C-alpha cells in the first residue's frame, strides 16, 4: 500500500563551511579535478573577504522549514509532506537527502532547484545527481515517483517579491526616475546558445516581467560571475555594463540579481565588492536589491509551486 507521503527536495549549489574547505569544494565543482594552486588561492581570498560560511545553507534550511510548515498547515491534497535540503557541491549532499527521503518511505518526490532558470549545464547537473542517488537507493527501498521541476522563472510570487524589492530600493535614490536597473544572473559558456538551451531566453523573460510589474522602463540585462575556462562565456558582463552606462552619463544604477535567490559569494563579492568598486571609481551610485533568502514571500511562492505540481497530477501515485 502506498504511503501517501510526498517529499519535497530543495537543492542549492553549496558553499564551503571553512576556508580550509575551499580546495575540496573547488575540486568537487571541477568533477574531481584538482584546481591549480593559484586558482585555489584566488577563490580562498574571495571567501576570506566575504566571510565563511556564507548564509546559503542556513537560508536554504530555513526556507525548507518554512515551506514544510505551509504544506502541513494547508496541504494541497490529503498526503503527508516533508521537505528536505541537499547541496550540489557540498554538504549536506543531494544524495544524503535522497537517502533520507527513500528511507522515510515517501512514494512521491518533487525536486526543486533554488534557482529559477533552466540550463542543461546547471539544472541538468542537479537532475543527474538526483537520478543517480535514486538508482543507488533502489537496493534498500522502492524509489519514489519523481517530479523534477525544471524551472520556475515565471512563478507569480517570485516575480512579485523581486519587483517589490526593486521598487523599494529604487525609492532610496535621490532621483528614482533616473535609475537604470540591471538584472543579472550567473554567466555560462556561450556555446549553450548554439545548443538550444533556454537559459538566456528565460532570464530575459523574467527580467521583462519584473520590469513590467515594477513599472521600470530603463533596464538592462547583464551576466556576472563568469568562470575562467578558456572559452567564451555569455555577456555582457555586469562590470562592462556599468562602464557603458557611465560613458552614457548615467549616475544611478540598481542591480537586481534575478538568477539567484540567496546571499552567497556571487552576491557578496561579484556585486557588493567588484561591481561596487568599479561604480565608485566611475562616480556612480550603485545599490542592489536584497536577496529573497528565506523571505516568507518566497516560501509562499514555493508553496504555490508545489500546489501547482500536485494539481497537475505530475507523477503523483494514486
mmCIF file of C-alpha atoms in Angstrom:
data_model
loop_
_atom_site.group_PDB
_atom_site.id
_atom_site.type_symbol
_atom_site.label_atom_id
_atom_site.label_comp_id
_atom_site.label_asym_id
_atom_site.label_seq_id
_atom_site.Cartn_x
_atom_site.Cartn_y
_atom_site.Cartn_z
ATOM 1 C CA UNK A 1 0.000 0.000 0.000
ATOM 2 C CA UNK A 2 1.296 3.478 -0.866
ATOM 3 C CA UNK A 3 2.493 5.587 1.996
ATOM 4 C CA UNK A 4 0.706 8.740 0.718
ATOM 5 C CA UNK A 5 3.815 10.705 1.562
ATOM 6 C CA UNK A 6 5.205 13.406 -0.739
ATOM 7 C CA UNK A 7 8.762 14.595 -0.098
ATOM 8 C CA UNK A 8 9.933 17.938 -1.445
ATOM 9 C CA UNK A 9 13.640 18.309 -2.119
ATOM 10 C CA UNK A 10 15.102 21.829 -2.224
ATOM 11 C CA UNK A 11 18.541 21.952 -3.843
ATOM 12 C CA UNK A 12 21.213 24.649 -3.890
ATOM 13 C CA UNK A 13 24.759 24.919 -5.175
ATOM 14 C CA UNK A 14 26.625 24.590 -1.883
ATOM 15 C CA UNK A 15 29.285 26.680 -0.165
ATOM 16 C CA UNK A 16 32.325 25.807 1.970
ATOM 17 C CA UNK A 17 31.978 25.919 5.750
ATOM 18 C CA UNK A 18 35.589 26.983 6.429
ATOM 19 C CA UNK A 19 38.469 28.458 4.455
ATOM 20 C CA UNK A 20 40.165 25.030 4.668
ATOM 21 C CA UNK A 21 37.196 23.627 2.729
ATOM 22 C CA UNK A 22 37.721 25.843 -0.312
ATOM 23 C CA UNK A 23 40.099 23.465 -2.125
ATOM 24 C CA UNK A 24 37.960 20.303 -1.748
ATOM 25 C CA UNK A 25 34.859 22.348 -2.580
ATOM 26 C CA UNK A 26 36.527 23.724 -5.712
ATOM 27 C CA UNK A 27 37.680 20.217 -6.629
ATOM 28 C CA UNK A 28 34.110 18.954 -6.308
ATOM 29 C CA UNK A 29 32.870 21.696 -8.652
ATOM 30 C CA UNK A 30 35.517 20.588 -11.161
ATOM 31 C CA UNK A 31 34.294 16.999 -11.094
ATOM 32 C CA UNK A 32 37.224 15.733 -9.006
ATOM 33 C CA UNK A 33 39.954 17.514 -10.972
ATOM 34 C CA UNK A 34 42.317 19.363 -8.639
ATOM 35 C CA UNK A 35 42.419 23.114 -9.365
ATOM 36 C CA UNK A 36 45.698 24.975 -9.656
ATOM 37 C CA UNK A 37 47.268 26.450 -6.539
ATOM 38 C CA UNK A 38 46.758 29.977 -7.912
ATOM 39 C CA UNK A 39 43.056 29.313 -8.565
ATOM 40 C CA UNK A 40 42.561 27.951 -5.038
ATOM 41 C CA UNK A 41 44.342 30.947 -3.531
ATOM 42 C CA UNK A 42 42.231 33.371 -5.562
ATOM 43 C CA UNK A 43 38.968 31.725 -4.519
ATOM 44 C CA UNK A 44 40.122 31.484 -0.903
ATOM 45 C CA UNK A 45 40.950 35.195 -0.928
ATOM 46 C CA UNK A 46 37.442 35.985 -2.092
ATOM 47 C CA UNK A 47 35.877 33.862 0.630
ATOM 48 C CA UNK A 48 38.179 35.493 3.164
ATOM 49 C CA UNK A 49 36.818 38.892 2.138
ATOM 50 C CA UNK A 50 33.137 37.941 2.293
ATOM 51 C CA UNK A 51 33.381 35.531 5.240
ATOM 52 C CA UNK A 52 32.634 31.837 5.629
ATOM 53 C CA UNK A 53 30.287 30.200 5.853
ATOM 54 C CA UNK A 54 28.073 32.285 3.600
ATOM 55 C CA UNK A 55 24.361 32.258 4.506
ATOM 56 C CA UNK A 56 23.469 29.894 1.634
ATOM 57 C CA UNK A 57 22.989 26.688 3.649
ATOM 58 C CA UNK A 58 21.302 28.377 6.606
ATOM 59 C CA UNK A 59 18.948 30.207 4.264
ATOM 60 C CA UNK A 60 18.112 27.012 2.377
ATOM 61 C CA UNK A 61 17.380 25.139 5.609
ATOM 62 C CA UNK A 62 15.201 27.966 6.955
ATOM 63 C CA UNK A 63 13.317 28.148 3.670
ATOM 64 C CA UNK A 64 12.775 24.378 3.801
ATOM 65 C CA UNK A 65 11.353 24.563 7.319
ATOM 66 C CA UNK A 66 9.023 27.402 6.320
ATOM 67 C CA UNK A 67 7.802 25.504 3.261
ATOM 68 C CA UNK A 68 7.189 22.341 5.294
ATOM 69 C CA UNK A 69 5.106 24.329 7.778
ATOM 70 C CA UNK A 70 2.982 25.776 4.978
ATOM 71 C CA UNK A 71 2.475 22.392 3.329
ATOM 72 C CA UNK A 72 1.278 20.817 6.563
ATOM 73 C CA UNK A 73 -0.884 23.746 7.684
ATOM 74 C CA UNK A 74 -2.763 23.715 4.383
ATOM 75 C CA UNK A 75 -1.787 20.604 2.383
ATOM 76 C CA UNK A 76 -2.512 20.719 -1.369
ATOM 77 C CA UNK A 77 -4.108 17.248 -1.044
ATOM 78 C CA UNK A 78 -4.603 14.552 1.583
ATOM 79 C CA UNK A 79 -0.984 13.397 1.564
ATOM 80 C CA UNK A 80 1.724 13.948 4.182
ATOM 81 C CA UNK A 81 4.514 16.393 3.238
ATOM 82 C CA UNK A 82 8.142 16.633 4.322
ATOM 83 C CA UNK A 83 10.797 18.995 2.986
ATOM 84 C CA UNK A 84 14.481 18.086 2.641
ATOM 85 C CA UNK A 85 17.560 20.084 1.589
ATOM 86 C CA UNK A 86 20.561 18.941 -0.446
ATOM 87 C CA UNK A 87 23.610 20.732 -1.870
ATOM 88 C CA UNK A 88 25.060 20.063 -5.302
ATOM 89 C CA UNK A 89 28.723 20.576 -4.388
ATOM 90 C CA UNK A 90 28.926 20.460 -0.600
ATOM 91 C CA UNK A 91 27.232 19.049 2.469
ATOM 92 C CA UNK A 92 24.519 18.095 3.139
ATOM 93 C CA UNK A 93 24.691 16.335 -0.223
ATOM 94 C CA UNK A 94 21.776 15.758 -2.559
ATOM 95 C CA UNK A 95 22.482 12.037 -2.287
ATOM 96 C CA UNK A 96 22.164 12.241 1.514
ATOM 97 C CA UNK A 97 18.801 13.962 1.213
ATOM 98 C CA UNK A 98 17.622 11.328 -1.292
ATOM 99 C CA UNK A 99 18.629 8.576 1.147
ATOM 100 C CA UNK A 100 16.562 10.266 3.867
ATOM 101 C CA UNK A 101 13.592 10.526 1.512
ATOM 102 C CA UNK A 102 13.792 6.888 0.406
ATOM 103 C CA UNK A 103 14.237 5.653 3.985
ATOM 104 C CA UNK A 104 11.215 7.706 5.087
ATOM 105 C CA UNK A 105 9.012 5.664 2.773
ATOM 106 C CA UNK A 106 7.939 8.609 0.628
ATOM 107 C CA UNK A 107 6.310 7.397 -2.568
ATOM 108 C CA UNK A 108 6.464 10.737 -4.430
ATOM 109 C CA UNK A 109 9.265 13.276 -4.755
ATOM 110 C CA UNK A 110 9.056 16.859 -6.011
ATOM 111 C CA UNK A 111 12.579 18.171 -6.655
ATOM 112 C CA UNK A 112 13.130 21.941 -6.895
ATOM 113 C CA UNK A 113 16.400 23.742 -7.629
ATOM 114 C CA UNK A 114 16.613 27.023 -5.720
ATOM 115 C CA UNK A 115 17.482 28.852 -8.930
ATOM 116 C CA UNK A 116 14.522 29.767 -11.137
ATOM 117 C CA UNK A 117 16.010 29.317 -14.615
ATOM 118 C CA UNK A 118 16.831 26.153 -16.537
ATOM 119 C CA UNK A 119 20.060 25.261 -18.283
ATOM 120 C CA UNK A 120 21.372 21.845 -19.165
ATOM 121 C CA UNK A 121 24.722 22.688 -17.555
ATOM 122 C CA UNK A 122 23.374 23.876 -14.214
ATOM 123 C CA UNK A 123 19.905 22.379 -13.741
ATOM 124 C CA UNK A 124 20.911 19.274 -15.652
ATOM 125 C CA UNK A 125 23.679 18.653 -13.135
ATOM 126 C CA UNK A 126 21.172 18.636 -10.287
ATOM 127 C CA UNK A 127 18.946 16.228 -12.207
ATOM 128 C CA UNK A 128 21.830 13.833 -12.812
ATOM 129 C CA UNK A 129 22.655 13.767 -9.091
ATOM 130 C CA UNK A 130 19.015 13.110 -8.172
ATOM 131 C CA UNK A 131 18.689 10.311 -10.719
ATOM 132 C CA UNK A 132 21.965 8.681 -9.642
ATOM 133 C CA UNK A 133 21.007 8.826 -5.957
ATOM 134 C CA UNK A 134 17.610 7.265 -6.628
ATOM 135 C CA UNK A 135 19.219 4.428 -8.579
ATOM 136 C CA UNK A 136 21.764 3.843 -5.802
ATOM 137 C CA UNK A 137 18.999 3.655 -3.190
ATOM 138 C CA UNK A 138 16.909 1.051 -5.013
ATOM 139 C CA UNK A 139 18.571 -1.825 -3.182
ATOM 140 C CA UNK A 140 17.100 -0.600 0.113
ATOM 141 C CA UNK A 141 13.600 0.500 -0.827
ATOM 142 C CA UNK A 142 11.357 1.286 -3.802
ATOM 143 C CA UNK A 143 12.142 4.624 -5.421
ATOM 144 C CA UNK A 144 9.518 7.348 -5.140
ATOM 145 C CA UNK A 145 7.994 8.671 -8.354
ATOM 146 C CA UNK A 146 9.874 11.797 -9.398
ATOM 147 C CA UNK A 147 8.550 15.174 -10.455
ATOM 148 C CA UNK A 148 11.632 17.277 -11.243
ATOM 149 C CA UNK A 149 10.778 20.973 -11.623
ATOM 150 C CA UNK A 150 12.962 22.227 -14.453
ATOM 151 C CA UNK A 151 12.277 25.943 -13.991
ATOM 152 C CA UNK A 152 10.036 28.405 -12.198
ATOM 153 C CA UNK A 153 11.121 31.634 -13.847
ATOM 154 C CA UNK A 154 7.537 32.876 -14.283
ATOM 155 C CA UNK A 155 6.302 31.913 -10.810
ATOM 156 C CA UNK A 156 3.986 34.711 -9.744
ATOM 157 C CA UNK A 157 5.034 35.081 -6.114
ATOM 158 C CA UNK A 158 8.734 35.109 -7.019
ATOM 159 C CA UNK A 159 8.242 37.804 -9.671
ATOM 160 C CA UNK A 160 6.121 39.906 -7.327
ATOM 161 C CA UNK A 161 8.670 39.741 -4.494
ATOM 162 C CA UNK A 162 11.560 40.748 -6.763
ATOM 163 C CA UNK A 163 9.517 43.586 -8.278
ATOM 164 C CA UNK A 164 8.597 44.855 -4.799
ATOM 165 C CA UNK A 165 12.272 44.833 -3.787
ATOM 166 C CA UNK A 166 13.217 46.749 -6.943
ATOM 167 C CA UNK A 167 10.655 49.443 -6.170
ATOM 168 C CA UNK A 168 11.710 49.670 -2.514
ATOM 169 C CA UNK A 169 15.407 50.143 -3.270
ATOM 170 C CA UNK A 170 14.854 52.418 -6.264
ATOM 171 C CA UNK A 171 12.932 54.771 -3.972
ATOM 172 C CA UNK A 172 16.095 55.171 -1.856
ATOM 173 C CA UNK A 173 17.884 57.045 -4.651
ATOM 174 C CA UNK A 174 17.697 60.844 -4.676
ATOM 175 C CA UNK A 175 16.194 60.738 -8.189
ATOM 176 C CA UNK A 176 14.408 57.384 -8.636
ATOM 177 C CA UNK A 177 13.301 58.256 -12.167
ATOM 178 C CA UNK A 178 16.957 58.445 -13.263
ATOM 179 C CA UNK A 179 17.841 54.971 -12.019
ATOM 180 C CA UNK A 180 18.818 52.280 -14.521
ATOM 181 C CA UNK A 181 18.043 48.748 -13.319
ATOM 182 C CA UNK A 182 20.453 45.965 -14.289
ATOM 183 C CA UNK A 183 19.032 42.462 -13.907
ATOM 184 C CA UNK A 184 21.741 39.839 -13.548
ATOM 185 C CA UNK A 185 22.379 36.090 -13.407
ATOM 186 C CA UNK A 186 25.357 33.751 -13.403
ATOM 187 C CA UNK A 187 27.069 33.547 -16.776
ATOM 188 C CA UNK A 188 27.518 30.220 -18.551
ATOM 189 C CA UNK A 189 29.581 29.137 -21.578
ATOM 190 C CA UNK A 190 28.246 30.842 -24.708
ATOM 191 C CA UNK A 191 28.057 27.511 -26.559
ATOM 192 C CA UNK A 192 24.755 26.789 -24.802
ATOM 193 C CA UNK A 193 23.019 29.181 -27.214
ATOM 194 C CA UNK A 194 24.013 27.036 -30.188
ATOM 195 C CA UNK A 195 22.714 24.008 -28.306
ATOM 196 C CA UNK A 196 19.225 25.494 -27.972
ATOM 197 C CA UNK A 197 19.471 25.961 -24.206
ATOM 198 C CA UNK A 198 16.578 28.132 -22.894
ATOM 199 C CA UNK A 199 18.645 29.761 -20.108
ATOM 200 C CA UNK A 200 19.094 33.203 -21.678
ATOM 201 C CA UNK A 201 15.552 33.306 -23.033
ATOM 202 C CA UNK A 202 14.128 32.523 -19.590
ATOM 203 C CA UNK A 203 16.312 35.145 -17.916
ATOM 204 C CA UNK A 204 15.205 37.850 -20.333
ATOM 205 C CA UNK A 205 11.587 36.812 -19.837
ATOM 206 C CA UNK A 206 11.903 37.088 -16.050
ATOM 207 C CA UNK A 207 13.574 40.491 -16.367
ATOM 208 C CA UNK A 208 10.819 41.720 -18.669
ATOM 209 C CA UNK A 209 8.078 40.514 -16.314
ATOM 210 C CA UNK A 210 9.707 42.033 -13.226
ATOM 211 C CA UNK A 211 10.282 45.350 -15.006
ATOM 212 C CA UNK A 212 6.666 45.403 -16.153
ATOM 213 C CA UNK A 213 5.345 44.730 -12.638
ATOM 214 C CA UNK A 214 7.601 47.413 -11.168
ATOM 215 C CA UNK A 215 6.874 49.933 -13.919
ATOM 216 C CA UNK A 216 10.578 50.101 -14.830
ATOM 217 C CA UNK A 217 11.353 51.466 -18.277
ATOM 218 C CA UNK A 218 15.135 51.888 -18.014
ATOM 219 C CA UNK A 219 16.616 48.440 -17.589
ATOM 220 C CA UNK A 220 19.356 46.200 -18.931
ATOM 221 C CA UNK A 221 20.309 42.580 -18.518
ATOM 222 C CA UNK A 222 23.892 41.505 -17.805
ATOM 223 C CA UNK A 223 25.742 38.419 -16.648
ATOM 224 C CA UNK A 224 28.051 38.101 -13.664
ATOM 225 C CA UNK A 225 30.309 35.531 -12.013
ATOM 226 C CA UNK A 226 31.994 34.290 -15.182
ATOM 227 C CA UNK A 227 34.495 31.485 -14.681
ATOM 228 C CA UNK A 228 37.875 31.398 -16.410
ATOM 229 C CA UNK A 229 37.682 28.248 -18.506
ATOM 230 C CA UNK A 230 39.353 29.410 -21.703
ATOM 231 C CA UNK A 231 36.132 29.505 -23.750
ATOM 232 C CA UNK A 232 33.708 32.379 -24.473
ATOM 233 C CA UNK A 233 31.027 32.978 -21.840
ATOM 234 C CA UNK A 234 27.689 34.744 -22.103
ATOM 235 C CA UNK A 235 27.763 38.527 -21.910
ATOM 236 C CA UNK A 236 27.597 41.405 -21.488
ATOM 237 C CA UNK A 237 29.356 41.302 -18.148
ATOM 238 C CA UNK A 238 27.941 43.371 -15.276
ATOM 239 C CA UNK A 239 31.096 45.459 -14.858
ATOM 240 C CA UNK A 240 31.175 46.156 -18.600
ATOM 241 C CA UNK A 241 27.561 47.330 -18.464
ATOM 242 C CA UNK A 242 28.372 49.630 -15.545
ATOM 243 C CA UNK A 243 31.200 51.124 -17.616
ATOM 244 C CA UNK A 244 28.915 51.540 -20.638
ATOM 245 C CA UNK A 245 26.204 53.267 -18.615
ATOM 246 C CA UNK A 246 28.793 55.583 -17.085
ATOM 247 C CA UNK A 247 30.022 56.545 -20.552
ATOM 248 C CA UNK A 248 26.419 57.427 -21.463
ATOM 249 C CA UNK A 249 26.125 59.770 -18.493
ATOM 250 C CA UNK A 250 24.087 57.607 -16.131
ATOM 251 C CA UNK A 251 24.931 58.038 -12.457
ATOM 252 C CA UNK A 252 22.396 55.827 -10.647
ATOM 253 C CA UNK A 253 22.319 52.033 -11.029
ATOM 254 C CA UNK A 254 20.264 49.406 -9.234
ATOM 255 C CA UNK A 255 21.372 45.787 -9.587
ATOM 256 C CA UNK A 256 18.677 43.134 -9.183
ATOM 257 C CA UNK A 257 20.063 39.610 -9.410
ATOM 258 C CA UNK A 258 17.144 37.556 -10.684
ATOM 259 C CA UNK A 259 19.254 34.434 -11.238
ATOM 260 C CA UNK A 260 19.980 33.944 -7.521
ATOM 261 C CA UNK A 261 17.683 33.798 -4.503
ATOM 262 C CA UNK A 262 20.242 33.723 -1.648
ATOM 263 C CA UNK A 263 23.209 35.666 -0.341
ATOM 264 C CA UNK A 264 26.463 33.885 -1.145
ATOM 265 C CA UNK A 265 29.839 34.505 -2.793
ATOM 266 C CA UNK A 266 28.451 35.590 -6.163
ATOM 267 C CA UNK A 267 26.411 38.296 -4.466
ATOM 268 C CA UNK A 268 28.806 39.462 -1.764
ATOM 269 C CA UNK A 269 31.899 39.529 -3.975
ATOM 270 C CA UNK A 270 30.810 39.973 -7.584
ATOM 271 C CA UNK A 271 28.240 42.690 -6.857
ATOM 272 C CA UNK A 272 28.979 44.168 -3.432
ATOM 273 C CA UNK A 273 32.746 44.331 -3.953
ATOM 274 C CA UNK A 274 33.723 44.043 -7.622
ATOM 275 C CA UNK A 275 30.847 45.917 -9.284
ATOM 276 C CA UNK A 276 30.565 48.426 -6.424
ATOM 277 C CA UNK A 277 34.274 49.274 -6.594
ATOM 278 C CA UNK A 278 34.006 49.868 -10.338
ATOM 279 C CA UNK A 279 30.927 52.046 -9.869
ATOM 280 C CA UNK A 280 32.606 54.087 -7.122
ATOM 281 C CA UNK A 281 35.627 54.661 -9.350
ATOM 282 C CA UNK A 282 33.329 55.948 -12.090
ATOM 283 C CA UNK A 283 31.344 58.240 -9.809
ATOM 284 C CA UNK A 284 28.208 56.101 -9.969
ATOM 285 C CA UNK A 285 25.850 55.340 -7.093
ATOM 286 C CA UNK A 286 25.251 51.590 -7.242
ATOM 287 C CA UNK A 287 22.840 49.767 -4.979
ATOM 288 C CA UNK A 288 21.392 46.273 -5.171
ATOM 289 C CA UNK A 289 18.150 44.697 -4.109
ATOM 290 C CA UNK A 290 18.262 42.378 -1.086
ATOM 291 C CA UNK A 291 18.206 38.693 -1.955
ATOM 292 C CA UNK A 292 14.992 36.883 -1.105
ATOM 293 C CA UNK A 293 16.818 34.354 1.098
ATOM 294 C CA UNK A 294 14.185 32.838 3.416
ATOM 295 C CA UNK A 295 11.707 35.662 2.849
ATOM 296 C CA UNK A 296 8.172 34.452 3.672
ATOM 297 C CA UNK A 297 7.124 35.662 0.212
ATOM 298 C CA UNK A 298 9.492 33.132 -1.371
ATOM 299 C CA UNK A 299 8.235 30.357 0.915
ATOM 300 C CA UNK A 300 4.682 31.260 -0.136
ATOM 301 C CA UNK A 301 5.719 31.197 -3.811
ATOM 302 C CA UNK A 302 7.318 27.754 -3.452
ATOM 303 C CA UNK A 303 4.193 26.516 -1.690
ATOM 304 C CA UNK A 304 2.182 27.658 -4.706
ATOM 305 C CA UNK A 305 4.671 25.916 -6.998
ATOM 306 C CA UNK A 306 4.236 22.627 -5.133
ATOM 307 C CA UNK A 307 0.461 23.072 -5.159
ATOM 308 C CA UNK A 308 0.557 23.625 -8.928
ATOM 309 C CA UNK A 309 2.547 20.431 -9.450
ATOM 310 C CA UNK A 310 0.139 18.486 -7.259
ATOM 311 C CA UNK A 311 -2.870 19.912 -9.100
ATOM 312 C CA UNK A 312 -1.306 18.936 -12.433
ATOM 313 C CA UNK A 313 -1.045 15.343 -11.215
ATOM 314 C CA UNK A 314 2.621 15.164 -12.267
ATOM 315 C CA UNK A 315 3.535 11.563 -11.440
ATOM 316 C CA UNK A 316 1.674 11.563 -8.104
ATOM 317 C CA UNK A 317 0.800 7.949 -7.125
ATOM 318 C CA UNK A 318 -2.915 7.217 -6.984
#
